mmCIF file with all atom_site columns, C-alpha atoms in Angstrom:
data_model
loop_
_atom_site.group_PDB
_atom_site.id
_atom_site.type_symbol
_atom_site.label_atom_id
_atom_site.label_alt_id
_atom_site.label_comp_id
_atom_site.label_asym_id
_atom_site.label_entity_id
_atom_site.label_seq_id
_atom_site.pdbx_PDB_ins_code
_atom_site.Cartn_x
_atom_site.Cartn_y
_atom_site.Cartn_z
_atom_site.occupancy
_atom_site.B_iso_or_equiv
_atom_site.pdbx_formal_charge
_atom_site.auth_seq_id
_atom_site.auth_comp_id
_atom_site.auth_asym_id
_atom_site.auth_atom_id
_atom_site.pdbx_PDB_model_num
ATOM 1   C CA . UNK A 1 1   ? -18.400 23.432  -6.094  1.00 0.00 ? 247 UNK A CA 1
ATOM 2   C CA . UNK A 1 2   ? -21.554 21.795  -5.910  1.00 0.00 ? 248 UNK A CA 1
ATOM 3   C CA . UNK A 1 3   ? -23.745 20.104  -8.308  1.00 0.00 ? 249 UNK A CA 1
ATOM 4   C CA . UNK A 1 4   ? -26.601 22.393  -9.351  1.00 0.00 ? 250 UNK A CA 1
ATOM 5   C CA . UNK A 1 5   ? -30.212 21.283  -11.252 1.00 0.00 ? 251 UNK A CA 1
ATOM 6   C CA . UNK A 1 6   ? -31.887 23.605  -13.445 1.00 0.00 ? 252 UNK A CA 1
ATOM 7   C CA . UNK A 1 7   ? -35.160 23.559  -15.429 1.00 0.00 ? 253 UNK A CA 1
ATOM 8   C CA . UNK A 1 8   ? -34.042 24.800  -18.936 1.00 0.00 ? 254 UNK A CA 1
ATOM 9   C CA . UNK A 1 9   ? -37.091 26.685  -21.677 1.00 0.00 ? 255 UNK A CA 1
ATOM 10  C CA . UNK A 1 10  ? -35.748 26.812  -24.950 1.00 0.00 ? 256 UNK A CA 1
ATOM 11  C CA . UNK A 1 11  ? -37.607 29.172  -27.270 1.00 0.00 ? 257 UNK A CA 1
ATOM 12  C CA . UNK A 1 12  ? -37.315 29.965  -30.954 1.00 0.00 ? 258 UNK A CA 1
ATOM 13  C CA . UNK A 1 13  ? -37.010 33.483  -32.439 1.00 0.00 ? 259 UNK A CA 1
ATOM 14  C CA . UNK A 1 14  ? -38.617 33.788  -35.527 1.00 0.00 ? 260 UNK A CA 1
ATOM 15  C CA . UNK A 1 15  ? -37.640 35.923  -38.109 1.00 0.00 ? 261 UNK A CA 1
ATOM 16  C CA . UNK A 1 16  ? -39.001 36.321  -41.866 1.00 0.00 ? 262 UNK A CA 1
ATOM 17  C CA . UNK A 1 17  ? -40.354 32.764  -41.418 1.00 0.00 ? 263 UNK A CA 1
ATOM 18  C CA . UNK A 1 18  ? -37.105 31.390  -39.951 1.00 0.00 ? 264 UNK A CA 1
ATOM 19  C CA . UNK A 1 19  ? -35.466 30.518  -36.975 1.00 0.00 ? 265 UNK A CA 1
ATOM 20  C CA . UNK A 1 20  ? -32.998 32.997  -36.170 1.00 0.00 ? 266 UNK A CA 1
ATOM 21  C CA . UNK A 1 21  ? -31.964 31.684  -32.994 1.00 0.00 ? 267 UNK A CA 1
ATOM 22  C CA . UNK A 1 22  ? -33.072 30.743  -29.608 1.00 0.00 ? 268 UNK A CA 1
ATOM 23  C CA . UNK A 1 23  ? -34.161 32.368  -26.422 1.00 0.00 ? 269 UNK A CA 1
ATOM 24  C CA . UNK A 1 24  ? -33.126 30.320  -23.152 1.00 0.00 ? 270 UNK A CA 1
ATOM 25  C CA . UNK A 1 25  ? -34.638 30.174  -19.977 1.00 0.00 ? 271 UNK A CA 1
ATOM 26  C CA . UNK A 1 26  ? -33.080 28.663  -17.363 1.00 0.00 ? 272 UNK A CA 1
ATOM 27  C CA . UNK A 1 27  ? -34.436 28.578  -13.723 1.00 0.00 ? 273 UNK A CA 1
ATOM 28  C CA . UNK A 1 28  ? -31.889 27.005  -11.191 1.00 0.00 ? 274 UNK A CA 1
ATOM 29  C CA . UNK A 1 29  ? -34.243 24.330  -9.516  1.00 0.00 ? 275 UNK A CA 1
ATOM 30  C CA . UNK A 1 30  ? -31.744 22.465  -7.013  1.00 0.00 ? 276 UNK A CA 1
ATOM 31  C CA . UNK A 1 31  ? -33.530 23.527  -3.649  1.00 0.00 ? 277 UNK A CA 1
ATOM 32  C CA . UNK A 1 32  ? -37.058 22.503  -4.936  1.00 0.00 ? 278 UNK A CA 1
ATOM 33  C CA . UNK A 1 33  ? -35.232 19.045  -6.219  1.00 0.00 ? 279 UNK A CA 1
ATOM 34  C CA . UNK A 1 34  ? -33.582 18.378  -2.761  1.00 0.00 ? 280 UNK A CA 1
ATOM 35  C CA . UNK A 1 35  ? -36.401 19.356  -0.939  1.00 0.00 ? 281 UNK A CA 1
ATOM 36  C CA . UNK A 1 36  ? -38.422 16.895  -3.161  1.00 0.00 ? 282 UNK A CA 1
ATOM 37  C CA . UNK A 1 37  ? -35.870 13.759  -2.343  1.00 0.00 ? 283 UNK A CA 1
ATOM 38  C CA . UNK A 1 38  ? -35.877 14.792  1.824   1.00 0.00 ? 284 UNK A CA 1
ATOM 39  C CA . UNK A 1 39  ? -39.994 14.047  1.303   1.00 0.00 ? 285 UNK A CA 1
ATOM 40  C CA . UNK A 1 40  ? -40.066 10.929  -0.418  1.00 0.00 ? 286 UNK A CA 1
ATOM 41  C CA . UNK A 1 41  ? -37.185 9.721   1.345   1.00 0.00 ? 287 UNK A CA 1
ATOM 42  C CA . UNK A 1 42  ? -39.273 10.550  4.727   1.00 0.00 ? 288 UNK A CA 1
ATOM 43  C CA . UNK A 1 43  ? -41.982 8.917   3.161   1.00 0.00 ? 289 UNK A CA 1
ATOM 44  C CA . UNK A 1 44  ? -40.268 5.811   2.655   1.00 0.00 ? 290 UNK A CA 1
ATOM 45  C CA . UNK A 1 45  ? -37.848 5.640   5.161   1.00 0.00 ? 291 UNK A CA 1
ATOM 46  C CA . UNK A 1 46  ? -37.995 4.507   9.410   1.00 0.00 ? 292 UNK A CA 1
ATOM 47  C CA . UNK A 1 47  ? -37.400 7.584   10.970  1.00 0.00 ? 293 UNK A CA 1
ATOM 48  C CA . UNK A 1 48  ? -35.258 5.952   13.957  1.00 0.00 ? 294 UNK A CA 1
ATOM 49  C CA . UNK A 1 49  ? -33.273 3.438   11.708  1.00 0.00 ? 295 UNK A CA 1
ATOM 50  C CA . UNK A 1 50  ? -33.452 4.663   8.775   1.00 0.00 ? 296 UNK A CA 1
ATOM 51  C CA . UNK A 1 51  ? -34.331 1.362   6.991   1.00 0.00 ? 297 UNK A CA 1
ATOM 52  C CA . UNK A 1 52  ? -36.863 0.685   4.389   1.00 0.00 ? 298 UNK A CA 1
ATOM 53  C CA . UNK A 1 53  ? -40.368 1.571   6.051   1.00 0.00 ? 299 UNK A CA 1
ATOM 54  C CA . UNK A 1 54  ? -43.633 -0.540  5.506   1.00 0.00 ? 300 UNK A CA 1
ATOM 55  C CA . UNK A 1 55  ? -44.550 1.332   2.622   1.00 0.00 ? 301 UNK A CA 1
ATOM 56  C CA . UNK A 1 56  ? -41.330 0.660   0.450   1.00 0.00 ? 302 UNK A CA 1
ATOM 57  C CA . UNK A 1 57  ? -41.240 -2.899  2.156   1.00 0.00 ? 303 UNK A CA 1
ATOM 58  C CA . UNK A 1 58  ? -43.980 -3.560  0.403   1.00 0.00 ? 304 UNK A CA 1
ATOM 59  C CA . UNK A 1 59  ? -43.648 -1.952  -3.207  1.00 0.00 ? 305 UNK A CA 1
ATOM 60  C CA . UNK A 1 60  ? -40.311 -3.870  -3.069  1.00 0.00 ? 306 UNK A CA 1
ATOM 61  C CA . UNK A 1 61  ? -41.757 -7.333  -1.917  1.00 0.00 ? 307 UNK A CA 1
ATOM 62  C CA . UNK A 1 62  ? -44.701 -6.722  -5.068  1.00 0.00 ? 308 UNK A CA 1
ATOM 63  C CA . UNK A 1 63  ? -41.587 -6.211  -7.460  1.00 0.00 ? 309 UNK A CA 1
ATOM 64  C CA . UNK A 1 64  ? -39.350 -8.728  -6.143  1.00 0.00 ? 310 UNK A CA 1
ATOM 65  C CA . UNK A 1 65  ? -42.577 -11.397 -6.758  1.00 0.00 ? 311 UNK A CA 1
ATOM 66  C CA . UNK A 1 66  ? -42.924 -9.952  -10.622 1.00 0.00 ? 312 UNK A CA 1
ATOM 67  C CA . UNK A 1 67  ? -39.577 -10.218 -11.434 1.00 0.00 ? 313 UNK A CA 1
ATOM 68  C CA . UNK A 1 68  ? -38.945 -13.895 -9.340  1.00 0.00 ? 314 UNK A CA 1
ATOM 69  C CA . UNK A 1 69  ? -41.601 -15.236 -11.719 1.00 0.00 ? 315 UNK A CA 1
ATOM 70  C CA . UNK A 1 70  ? -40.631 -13.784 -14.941 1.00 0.00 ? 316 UNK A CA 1
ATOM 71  C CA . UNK A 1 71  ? -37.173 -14.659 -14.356 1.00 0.00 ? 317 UNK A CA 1
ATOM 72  C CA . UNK A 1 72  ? -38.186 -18.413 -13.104 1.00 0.00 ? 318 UNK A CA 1
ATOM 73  C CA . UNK A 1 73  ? -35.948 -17.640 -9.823  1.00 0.00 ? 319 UNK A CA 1
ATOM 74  C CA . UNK A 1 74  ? -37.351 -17.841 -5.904  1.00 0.00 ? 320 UNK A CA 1
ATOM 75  C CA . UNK A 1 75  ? -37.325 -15.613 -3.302  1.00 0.00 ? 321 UNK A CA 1
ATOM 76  C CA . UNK A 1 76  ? -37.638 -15.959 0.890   1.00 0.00 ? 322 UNK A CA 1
ATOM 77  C CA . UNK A 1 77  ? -39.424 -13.491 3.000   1.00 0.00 ? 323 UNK A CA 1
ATOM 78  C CA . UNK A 1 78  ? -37.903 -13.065 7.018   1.00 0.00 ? 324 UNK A CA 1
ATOM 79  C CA . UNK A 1 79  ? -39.716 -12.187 9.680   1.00 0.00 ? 325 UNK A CA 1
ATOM 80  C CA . UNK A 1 80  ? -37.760 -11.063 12.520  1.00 0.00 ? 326 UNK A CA 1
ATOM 81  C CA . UNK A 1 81  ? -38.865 -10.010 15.771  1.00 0.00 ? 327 UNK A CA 1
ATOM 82  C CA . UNK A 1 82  ? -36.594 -9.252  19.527  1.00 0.00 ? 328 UNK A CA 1
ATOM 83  C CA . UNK A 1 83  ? -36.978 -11.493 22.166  1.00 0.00 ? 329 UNK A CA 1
ATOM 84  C CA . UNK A 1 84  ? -38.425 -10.050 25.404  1.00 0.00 ? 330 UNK A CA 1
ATOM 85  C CA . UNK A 1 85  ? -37.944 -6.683  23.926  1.00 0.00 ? 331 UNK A CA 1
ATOM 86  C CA . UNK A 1 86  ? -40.939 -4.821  26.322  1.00 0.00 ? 332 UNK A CA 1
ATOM 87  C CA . UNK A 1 87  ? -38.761 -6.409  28.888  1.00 0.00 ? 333 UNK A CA 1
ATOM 88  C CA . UNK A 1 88  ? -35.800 -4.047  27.703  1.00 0.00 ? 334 UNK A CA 1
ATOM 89  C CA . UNK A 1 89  ? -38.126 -0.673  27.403  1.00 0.00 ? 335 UNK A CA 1
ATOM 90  C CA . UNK A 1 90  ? -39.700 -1.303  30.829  1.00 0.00 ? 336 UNK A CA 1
ATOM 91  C CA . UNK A 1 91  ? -35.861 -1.855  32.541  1.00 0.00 ? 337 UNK A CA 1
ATOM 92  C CA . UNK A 1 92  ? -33.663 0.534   31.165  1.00 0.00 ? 338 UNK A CA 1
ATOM 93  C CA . UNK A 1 93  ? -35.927 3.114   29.300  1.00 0.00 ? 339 UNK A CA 1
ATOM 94  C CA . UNK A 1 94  ? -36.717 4.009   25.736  1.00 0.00 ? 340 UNK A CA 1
ATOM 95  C CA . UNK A 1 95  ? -33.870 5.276   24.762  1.00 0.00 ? 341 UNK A CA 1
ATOM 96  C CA . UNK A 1 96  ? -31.912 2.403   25.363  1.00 0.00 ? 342 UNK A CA 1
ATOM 97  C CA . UNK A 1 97  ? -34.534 -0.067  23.949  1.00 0.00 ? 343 UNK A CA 1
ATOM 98  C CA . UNK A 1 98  ? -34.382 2.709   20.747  1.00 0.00 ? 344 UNK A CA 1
ATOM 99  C CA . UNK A 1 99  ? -30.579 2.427   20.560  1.00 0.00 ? 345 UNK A CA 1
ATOM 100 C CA . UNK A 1 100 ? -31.321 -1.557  20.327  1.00 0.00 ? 346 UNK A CA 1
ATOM 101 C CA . UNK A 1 101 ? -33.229 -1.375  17.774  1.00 0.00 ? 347 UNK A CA 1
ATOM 102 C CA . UNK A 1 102 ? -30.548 0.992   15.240  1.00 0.00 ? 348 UNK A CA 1
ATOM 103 C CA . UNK A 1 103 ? -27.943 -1.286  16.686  1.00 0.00 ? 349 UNK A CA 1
ATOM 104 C CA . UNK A 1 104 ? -30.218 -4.373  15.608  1.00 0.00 ? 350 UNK A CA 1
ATOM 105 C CA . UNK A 1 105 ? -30.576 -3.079  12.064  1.00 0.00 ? 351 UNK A CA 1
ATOM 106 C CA . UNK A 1 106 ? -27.103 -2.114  11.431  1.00 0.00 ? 352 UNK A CA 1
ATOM 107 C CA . UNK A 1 107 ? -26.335 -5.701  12.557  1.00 0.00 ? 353 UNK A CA 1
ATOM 108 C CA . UNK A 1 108 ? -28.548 -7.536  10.529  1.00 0.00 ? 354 UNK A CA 1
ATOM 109 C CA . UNK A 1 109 ? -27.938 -5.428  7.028   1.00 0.00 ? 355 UNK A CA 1
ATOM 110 C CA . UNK A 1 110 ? -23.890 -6.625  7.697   1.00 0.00 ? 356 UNK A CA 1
ATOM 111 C CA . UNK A 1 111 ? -25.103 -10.033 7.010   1.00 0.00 ? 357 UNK A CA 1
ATOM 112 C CA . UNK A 1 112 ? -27.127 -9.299  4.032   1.00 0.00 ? 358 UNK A CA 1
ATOM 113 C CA . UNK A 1 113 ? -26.007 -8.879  0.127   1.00 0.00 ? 359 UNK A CA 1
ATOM 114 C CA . UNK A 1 114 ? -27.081 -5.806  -1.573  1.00 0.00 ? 360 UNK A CA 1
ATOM 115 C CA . UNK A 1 115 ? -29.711 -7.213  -3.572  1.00 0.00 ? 361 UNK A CA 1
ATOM 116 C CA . UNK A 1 116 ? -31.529 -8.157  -0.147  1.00 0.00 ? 362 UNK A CA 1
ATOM 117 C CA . UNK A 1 117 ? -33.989 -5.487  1.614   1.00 0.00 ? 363 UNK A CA 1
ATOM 118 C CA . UNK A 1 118 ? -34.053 -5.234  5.743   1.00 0.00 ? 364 UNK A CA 1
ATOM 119 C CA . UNK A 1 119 ? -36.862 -3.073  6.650   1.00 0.00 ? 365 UNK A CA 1
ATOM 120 C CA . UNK A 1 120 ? -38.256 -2.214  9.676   1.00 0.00 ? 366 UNK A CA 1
ATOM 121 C CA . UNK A 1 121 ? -42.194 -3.030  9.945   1.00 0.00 ? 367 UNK A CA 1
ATOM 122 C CA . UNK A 1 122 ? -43.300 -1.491  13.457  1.00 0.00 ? 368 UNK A CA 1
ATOM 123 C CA . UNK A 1 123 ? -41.806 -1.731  16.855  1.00 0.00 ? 369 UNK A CA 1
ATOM 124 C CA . UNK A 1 124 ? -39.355 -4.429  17.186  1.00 0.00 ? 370 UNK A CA 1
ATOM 125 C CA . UNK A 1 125 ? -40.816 -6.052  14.153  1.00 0.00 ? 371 UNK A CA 1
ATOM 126 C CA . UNK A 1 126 ? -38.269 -6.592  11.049  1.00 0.00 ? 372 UNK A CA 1
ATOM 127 C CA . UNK A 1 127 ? -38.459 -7.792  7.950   1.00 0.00 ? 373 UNK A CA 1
ATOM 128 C CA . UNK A 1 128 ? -35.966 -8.659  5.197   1.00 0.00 ? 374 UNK A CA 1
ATOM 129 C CA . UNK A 1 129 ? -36.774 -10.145 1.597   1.00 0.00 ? 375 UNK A CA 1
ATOM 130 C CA . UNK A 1 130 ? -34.184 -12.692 -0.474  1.00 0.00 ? 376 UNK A CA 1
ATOM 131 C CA . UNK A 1 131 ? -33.794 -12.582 -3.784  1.00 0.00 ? 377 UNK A CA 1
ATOM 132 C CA . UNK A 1 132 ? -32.452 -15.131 -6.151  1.00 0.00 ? 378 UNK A CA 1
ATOM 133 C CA . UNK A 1 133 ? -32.368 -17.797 -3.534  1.00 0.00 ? 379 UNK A CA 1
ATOM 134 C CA . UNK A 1 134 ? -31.413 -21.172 -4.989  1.00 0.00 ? 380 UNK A CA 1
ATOM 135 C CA . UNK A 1 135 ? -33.002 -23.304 -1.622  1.00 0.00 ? 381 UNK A CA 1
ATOM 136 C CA . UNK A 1 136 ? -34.124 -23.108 1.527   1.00 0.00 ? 382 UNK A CA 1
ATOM 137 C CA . UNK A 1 137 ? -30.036 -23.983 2.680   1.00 0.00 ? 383 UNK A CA 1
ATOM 138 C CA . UNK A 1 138 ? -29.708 -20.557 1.371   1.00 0.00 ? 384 UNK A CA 1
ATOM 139 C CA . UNK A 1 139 ? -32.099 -18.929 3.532   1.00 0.00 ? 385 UNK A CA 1
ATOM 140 C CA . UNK A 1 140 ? -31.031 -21.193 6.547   1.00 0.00 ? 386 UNK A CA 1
ATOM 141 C CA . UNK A 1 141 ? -27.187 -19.644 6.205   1.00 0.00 ? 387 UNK A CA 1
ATOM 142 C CA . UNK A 1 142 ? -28.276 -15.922 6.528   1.00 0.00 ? 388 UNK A CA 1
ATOM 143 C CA . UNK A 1 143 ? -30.357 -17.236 9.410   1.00 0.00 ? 389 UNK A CA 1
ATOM 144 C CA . UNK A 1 144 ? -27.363 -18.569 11.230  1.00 0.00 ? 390 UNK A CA 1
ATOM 145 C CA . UNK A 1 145 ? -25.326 -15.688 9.835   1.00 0.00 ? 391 UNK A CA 1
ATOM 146 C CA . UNK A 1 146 ? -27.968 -13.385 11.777  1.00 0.00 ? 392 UNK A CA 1
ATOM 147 C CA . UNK A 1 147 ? -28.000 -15.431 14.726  1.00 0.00 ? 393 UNK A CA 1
ATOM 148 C CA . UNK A 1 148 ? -24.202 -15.292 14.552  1.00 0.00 ? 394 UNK A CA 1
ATOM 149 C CA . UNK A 1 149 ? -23.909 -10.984 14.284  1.00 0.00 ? 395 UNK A CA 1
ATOM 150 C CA . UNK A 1 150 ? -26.823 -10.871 17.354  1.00 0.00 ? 396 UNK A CA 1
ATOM 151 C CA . UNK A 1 151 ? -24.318 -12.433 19.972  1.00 0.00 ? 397 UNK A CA 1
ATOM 152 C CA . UNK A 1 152 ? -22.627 -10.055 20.565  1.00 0.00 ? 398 UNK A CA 1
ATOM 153 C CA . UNK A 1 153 ? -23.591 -7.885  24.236  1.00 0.00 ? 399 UNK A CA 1
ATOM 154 C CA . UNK A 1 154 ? -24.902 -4.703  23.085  1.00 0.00 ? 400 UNK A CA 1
ATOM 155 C CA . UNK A 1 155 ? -23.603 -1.683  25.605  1.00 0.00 ? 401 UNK A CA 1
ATOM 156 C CA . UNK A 1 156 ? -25.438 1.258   25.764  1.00 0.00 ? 402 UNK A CA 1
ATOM 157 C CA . UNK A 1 157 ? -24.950 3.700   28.980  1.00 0.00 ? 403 UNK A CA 1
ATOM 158 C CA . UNK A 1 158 ? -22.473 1.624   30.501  1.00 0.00 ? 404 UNK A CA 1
ATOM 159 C CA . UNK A 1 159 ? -24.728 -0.910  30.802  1.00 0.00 ? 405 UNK A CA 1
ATOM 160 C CA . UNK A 1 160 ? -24.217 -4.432  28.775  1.00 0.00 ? 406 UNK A CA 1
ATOM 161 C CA . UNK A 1 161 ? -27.529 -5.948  27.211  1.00 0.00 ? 407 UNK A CA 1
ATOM 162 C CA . UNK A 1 162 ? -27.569 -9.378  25.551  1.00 0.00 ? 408 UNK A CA 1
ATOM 163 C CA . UNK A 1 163 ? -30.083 -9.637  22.531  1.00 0.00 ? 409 UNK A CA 1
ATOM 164 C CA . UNK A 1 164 ? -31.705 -12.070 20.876  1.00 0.00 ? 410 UNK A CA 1
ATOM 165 C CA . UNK A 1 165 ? -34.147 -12.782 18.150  1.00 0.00 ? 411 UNK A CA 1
ATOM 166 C CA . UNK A 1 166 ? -36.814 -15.067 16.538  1.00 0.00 ? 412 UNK A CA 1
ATOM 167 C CA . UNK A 1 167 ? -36.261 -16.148 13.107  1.00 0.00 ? 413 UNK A CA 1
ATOM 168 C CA . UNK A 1 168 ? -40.221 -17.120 10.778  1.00 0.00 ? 414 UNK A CA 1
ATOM 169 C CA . UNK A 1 169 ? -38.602 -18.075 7.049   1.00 0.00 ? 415 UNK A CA 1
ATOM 170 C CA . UNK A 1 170 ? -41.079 -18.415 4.044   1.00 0.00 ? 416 UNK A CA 1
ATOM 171 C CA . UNK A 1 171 ? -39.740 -19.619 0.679   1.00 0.00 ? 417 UNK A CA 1
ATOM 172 C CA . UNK A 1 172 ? -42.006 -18.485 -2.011  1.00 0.00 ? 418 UNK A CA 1
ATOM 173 C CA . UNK A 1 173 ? -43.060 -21.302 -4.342  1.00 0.00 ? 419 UNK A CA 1
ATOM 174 C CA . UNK A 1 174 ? -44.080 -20.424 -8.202  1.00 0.00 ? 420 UNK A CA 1
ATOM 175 C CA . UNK A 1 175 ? -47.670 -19.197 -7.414  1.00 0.00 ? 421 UNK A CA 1
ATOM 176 C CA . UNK A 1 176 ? -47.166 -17.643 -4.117  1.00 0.00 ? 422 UNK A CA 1
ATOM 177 C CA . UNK A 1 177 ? -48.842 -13.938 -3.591  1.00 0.00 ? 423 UNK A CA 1
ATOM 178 C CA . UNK A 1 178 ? -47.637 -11.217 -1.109  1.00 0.00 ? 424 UNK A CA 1
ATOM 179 C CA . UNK A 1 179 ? -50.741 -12.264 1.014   1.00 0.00 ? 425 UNK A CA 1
ATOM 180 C CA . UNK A 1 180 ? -49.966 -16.079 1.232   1.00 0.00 ? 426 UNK A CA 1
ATOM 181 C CA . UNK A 1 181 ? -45.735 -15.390 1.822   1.00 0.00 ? 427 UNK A CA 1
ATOM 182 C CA . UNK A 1 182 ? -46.527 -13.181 4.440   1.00 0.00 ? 428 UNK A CA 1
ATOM 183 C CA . UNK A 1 183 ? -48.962 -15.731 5.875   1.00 0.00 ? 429 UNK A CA 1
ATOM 184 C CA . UNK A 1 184 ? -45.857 -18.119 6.142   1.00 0.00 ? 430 UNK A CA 1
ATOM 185 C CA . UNK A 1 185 ? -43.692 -16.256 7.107   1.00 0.00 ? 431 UNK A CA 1
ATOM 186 C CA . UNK A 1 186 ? -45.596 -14.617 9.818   1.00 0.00 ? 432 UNK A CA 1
ATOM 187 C CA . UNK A 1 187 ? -46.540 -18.971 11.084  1.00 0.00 ? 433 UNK A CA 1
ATOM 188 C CA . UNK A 1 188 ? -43.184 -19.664 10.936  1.00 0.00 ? 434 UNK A CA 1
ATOM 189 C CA . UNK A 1 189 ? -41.964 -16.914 13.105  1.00 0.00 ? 435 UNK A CA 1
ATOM 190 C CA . UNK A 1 190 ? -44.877 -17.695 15.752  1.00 0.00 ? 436 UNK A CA 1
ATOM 191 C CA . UNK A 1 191 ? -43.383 -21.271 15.684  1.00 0.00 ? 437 UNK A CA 1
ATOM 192 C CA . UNK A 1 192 ? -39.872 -19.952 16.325  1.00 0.00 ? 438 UNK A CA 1
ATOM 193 C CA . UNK A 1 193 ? -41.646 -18.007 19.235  1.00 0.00 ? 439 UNK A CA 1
ATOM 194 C CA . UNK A 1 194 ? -43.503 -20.930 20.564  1.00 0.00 ? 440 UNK A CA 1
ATOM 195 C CA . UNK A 1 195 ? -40.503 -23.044 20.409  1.00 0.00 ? 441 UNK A CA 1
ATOM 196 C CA . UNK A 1 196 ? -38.544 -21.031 23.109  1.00 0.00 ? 442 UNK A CA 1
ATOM 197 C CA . UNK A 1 197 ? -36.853 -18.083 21.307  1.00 0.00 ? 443 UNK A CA 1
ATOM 198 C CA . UNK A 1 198 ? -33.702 -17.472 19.555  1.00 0.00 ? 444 UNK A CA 1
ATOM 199 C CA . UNK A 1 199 ? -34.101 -19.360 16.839  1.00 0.00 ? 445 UNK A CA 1
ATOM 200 C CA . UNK A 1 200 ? -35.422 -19.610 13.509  1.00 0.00 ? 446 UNK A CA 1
ATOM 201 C CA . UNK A 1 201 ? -38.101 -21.706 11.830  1.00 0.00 ? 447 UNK A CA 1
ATOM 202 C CA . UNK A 1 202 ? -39.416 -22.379 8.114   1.00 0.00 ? 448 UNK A CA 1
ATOM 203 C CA . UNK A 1 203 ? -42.712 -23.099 7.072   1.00 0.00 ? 449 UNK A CA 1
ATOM 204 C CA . UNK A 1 204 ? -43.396 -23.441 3.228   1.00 0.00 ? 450 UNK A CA 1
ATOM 205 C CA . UNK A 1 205 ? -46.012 -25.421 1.333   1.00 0.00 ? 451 UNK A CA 1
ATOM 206 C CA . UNK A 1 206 ? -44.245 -28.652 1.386   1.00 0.00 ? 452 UNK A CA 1
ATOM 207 C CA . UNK A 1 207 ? -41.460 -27.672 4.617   1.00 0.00 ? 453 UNK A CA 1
ATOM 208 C CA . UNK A 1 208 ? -41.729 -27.521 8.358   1.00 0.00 ? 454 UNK A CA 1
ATOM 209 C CA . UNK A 1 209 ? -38.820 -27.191 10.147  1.00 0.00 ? 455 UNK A CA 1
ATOM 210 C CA . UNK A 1 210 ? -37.807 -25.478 13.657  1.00 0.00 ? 456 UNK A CA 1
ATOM 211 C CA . UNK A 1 211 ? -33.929 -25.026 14.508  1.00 0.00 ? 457 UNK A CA 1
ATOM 212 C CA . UNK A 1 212 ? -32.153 -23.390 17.064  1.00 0.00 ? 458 UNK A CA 1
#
């Protein structure tokens, strides 16, 4: 009853300069194959959330750029980091500031379509990249959708905890690298920081904005 994955040899039998059949070799391969998939899905993959690591974050942002420009579309880049999120670790222990941060991911991929990637960077550090985005209204809606999906108290432990996050938007222009979106993206959320918390901002080449 379940699917199996074998490495097939076929080899011919010769006979008075002809093929007189075929010899096959099969060799059932399944639990090198799954074994395989478990290691480059560990490779790729947070080990706490389960999202899209750095690594794949970044392959994906490199093909997202190739394919915006050869298809004349745009793309955004998020930065998203928790507000006062040491403040959660040092109060009510790792485990709850780890059950945050799944909770936090599984929130933020609800707003998302499935062309869009949420990954997790490092720490309390997330990421997620747009595709196809028509403008920067666009990118401002999954913002407040974001925003909107965060309100909510988290409870962990019997306890009640009431996150928020910073929002740093870059949309890519036509000649923008992974270097110089990042670069934006990374201003823009140190604006949202600067600018009290809990809210996003957008910094492009020709945009500044800061909203709550």
């Amino acid at each position: 009853g379940h699917e199996r994955i074998l490495n097939t040899t076929y080899m011919p039998h010769h006979r008075d300069g002809k093929v007189a059949g075929v010899y096959v070799l099969a060799t059932d391969a399944t639990a090198a194959r799954v074994h395989e998939r478990k290691l480059l899905a560990l490779a790729n993959a947070d080990p706490l959330t389960n999202l899209p690591n750095r690594r794949m974050y970044e392959f994906h942002l490199a093909k997202a750029l190739a394919l915006s420009k050869r298809q004349q579309t745009r793309l955004a880049l998020m930065y998203l980091d928790l507000d006062d999120f040491k403040r959660i670790n040092d109060t009510h222990g790792h485990g709850a500031g780890d059950a945050v941060l799944v909770e936090f991911g599984r929130r933020v991929g609800t707003t998302l379509r499935e062309t869009d990637l949420l990954a997790r960077l490092a720490g309390d550090e997330f990421t997620v990249v747009l595709e196809a985005v028509d403008s920067l209204a666009n990118c401002e809606t999954v913002a407040h959708k974001i925003q909107q999906a965060l309100r909510e108290p988290y409870h962990f432990d019997g306890r009640s905890l009431q996150i928020s996050a910073s929002i740093g938007i870059a949309l890519a222009e036509p000649n923008a690298t992974m270097t110089s979106l990042s670069a934006q993206a990374d201003e823009a959320l140190y604006m949202a920081k600067r600018r009290g918390k809990n809210r996003y901002a957008v910094v492009t080449e020709s945009v500044l904005k800061v909203a709550d």
